[in-house]
Amino acid sequence: MSVELPEETKIFLLEGYELLDATESLLLRFEKENADMPALHSIFRGLHTIKGNAGFLGFSKLEELCHRAESILDKARSG
């Protein structure tokens, strides 16, 4: 049995996977290059995008998870 997803959800998933792949690479760069701030800002923006899209689609648990991650990243950005 297969379930057909709405087009908006398919787009969200595709974009989300791309953003998470980029985030993984950026996190590794951030760790390796000892707090590379441009990488940290990019990570934040990616999670912010996922959070906004999740909220738009009603994925409240994912939206909350991204919000919490943003809070942690914001603390790191401010030292």
CSV table of C-alpha atoms in Angstrom, one decimal:
chain,number,residue,atom,x,y,z
A,1,MET,CA,0.0,0.0,0.0
A,2,SER,CA,1.5,3.3,-1.0
A,3,VAL,CA,0.4,6.8,0.2
A,4,GLU,CA,0.5,9.7,-2.2
A,5,LEU,CA,1.9,12.8,-0.5
A,6,PRO,CA,0.7,16.3,-1.3
A,7,GLU,CA,3.0,18.2,-3.7
A,8,GLU,CA,3.9,20.8,-1.0
A,9,THR,CA,5.1,17.9,1.3
A,10,LYS,CA,7.2,16.4,-1.5
A,11,ILE,CA,8.9,19.8,-2.1
A,12,PHE,CA,9.4,20.3,1.7
A,13,LEU,CA,11.0,16.9,2.0
A,14,LEU,CA,13.3,17.4,-1.0
A,15,GLU,CA,14.4,20.8,0.2
A,16,GLY,CA,14.7,19.6,3.8
A,17,TYR,CA,17.1,16.7,2.8
A,18,GLU,CA,19.2,19.2,0.8
A,19,LEU,CA,19.4,21.6,3.8
A,20,LEU,CA,20.2,18.8,6.2
A,21,ASP,CA,23.0,17.5,3.9
A,22,ALA,CA,24.4,21.0,3.8
A,23,THR,CA,24.0,21.4,7.5
A,24,GLU,CA,26.0,18.2,8.2
A,25,SER,CA,28.9,19.4,6.0
A,26,LEU,CA,28.8,22.8,7.7
A,27,LEU,CA,28.8,21.3,11.2
A,28,LEU,CA,31.8,19.3,10.3
A,29,ARG,CA,33.5,22.4,9.0
A,30,PHE,CA,32.5,24.3,12.1
A,31,GLU,CA,34.1,21.7,14.3
A,32,LYS,CA,37.2,21.3,12.2
A,33,GLU,CA,37.9,24.9,11.7
A,34,ASN,CA,37.4,25.8,15.3
A,35,ALA,CA,34.2,27.8,15.4
A,36,ASP,CA,34.0,29.1,11.8
A,37,MET,CA,31.3,31.8,12.2
A,38,PRO,CA,30.1,31.9,8.5
A,39,ALA,CA,29.4,28.2,8.8
A,40,LEU,CA,27.5,28.7,12.0
A,41,HIS,CA,25.4,31.4,10.3
A,42,SER,CA,24.7,29.2,7.4
A,43,ILE,CA,23.6,26.3,9.7
A,44,PHE,CA,21.3,28.7,11.5
A,45,ARG,CA,19.7,29.9,8.2
A,46,GLY,CA,19.1,26.4,7.0
A,47,LEU,CA,17.4,25.4,10.2
A,48,HIS,CA,15.4,28.6,10.1
A,49,THR,CA,14.2,27.7,6.6
A,50,ILE,CA,13.2,24.2,7.7
A,51,LYS,CA,11.4,25.7,10.8
A,52,GLY,CA,9.4,28.1,8.7
A,53,ASN,CA,8.4,25.6,6.1
A,54,ALA,CA,7.5,23.0,8.8
A,55,GLY,CA,5.3,25.7,10.5
A,56,PHE,CA,3.6,26.5,7.2
A,57,LEU,CA,2.8,22.8,6.6
A,58,GLY,CA,1.6,22.2,10.2
A,59,PHE,CA,4.5,20.0,11.3
A,60,SER,CA,4.6,21.5,14.7
A,61,LYS,CA,6.9,19.0,16.4
A,62,LEU,CA,9.6,19.6,13.7
A,63,GLU,CA,9.0,23.3,13.9
A,64,GLU,CA,9.6,23.2,17.7
A,65,LEU,CA,12.7,21.0,17.3
A,66,CYS,CA,14.2,23.5,14.8
A,67,HIS,CA,13.3,26.4,17.1
A,68,ARG,CA,15.2,24.8,20.0
A,69,ALA,CA,18.2,24.1,17.7
A,70,GLU,CA,18.1,27.8,16.7
A,71,SER,CA,18.1,28.8,20.3
A,72,ILE,CA,21.3,26.8,20.9
A,73,LEU,CA,22.9,28.1,17.8
A,74,ASP,CA,22.0,31.6,18.7
A,75,LYS,CA,23.8,31.2,22.0
A,76,ALA,CA,26.9,30.0,20.1
A,77,ARG,CA,26.7,32.9,17.7
A,78,SER,CA,26.7,35.4,20.5
A,79,GLY,CA,29.6,33.7,22.2
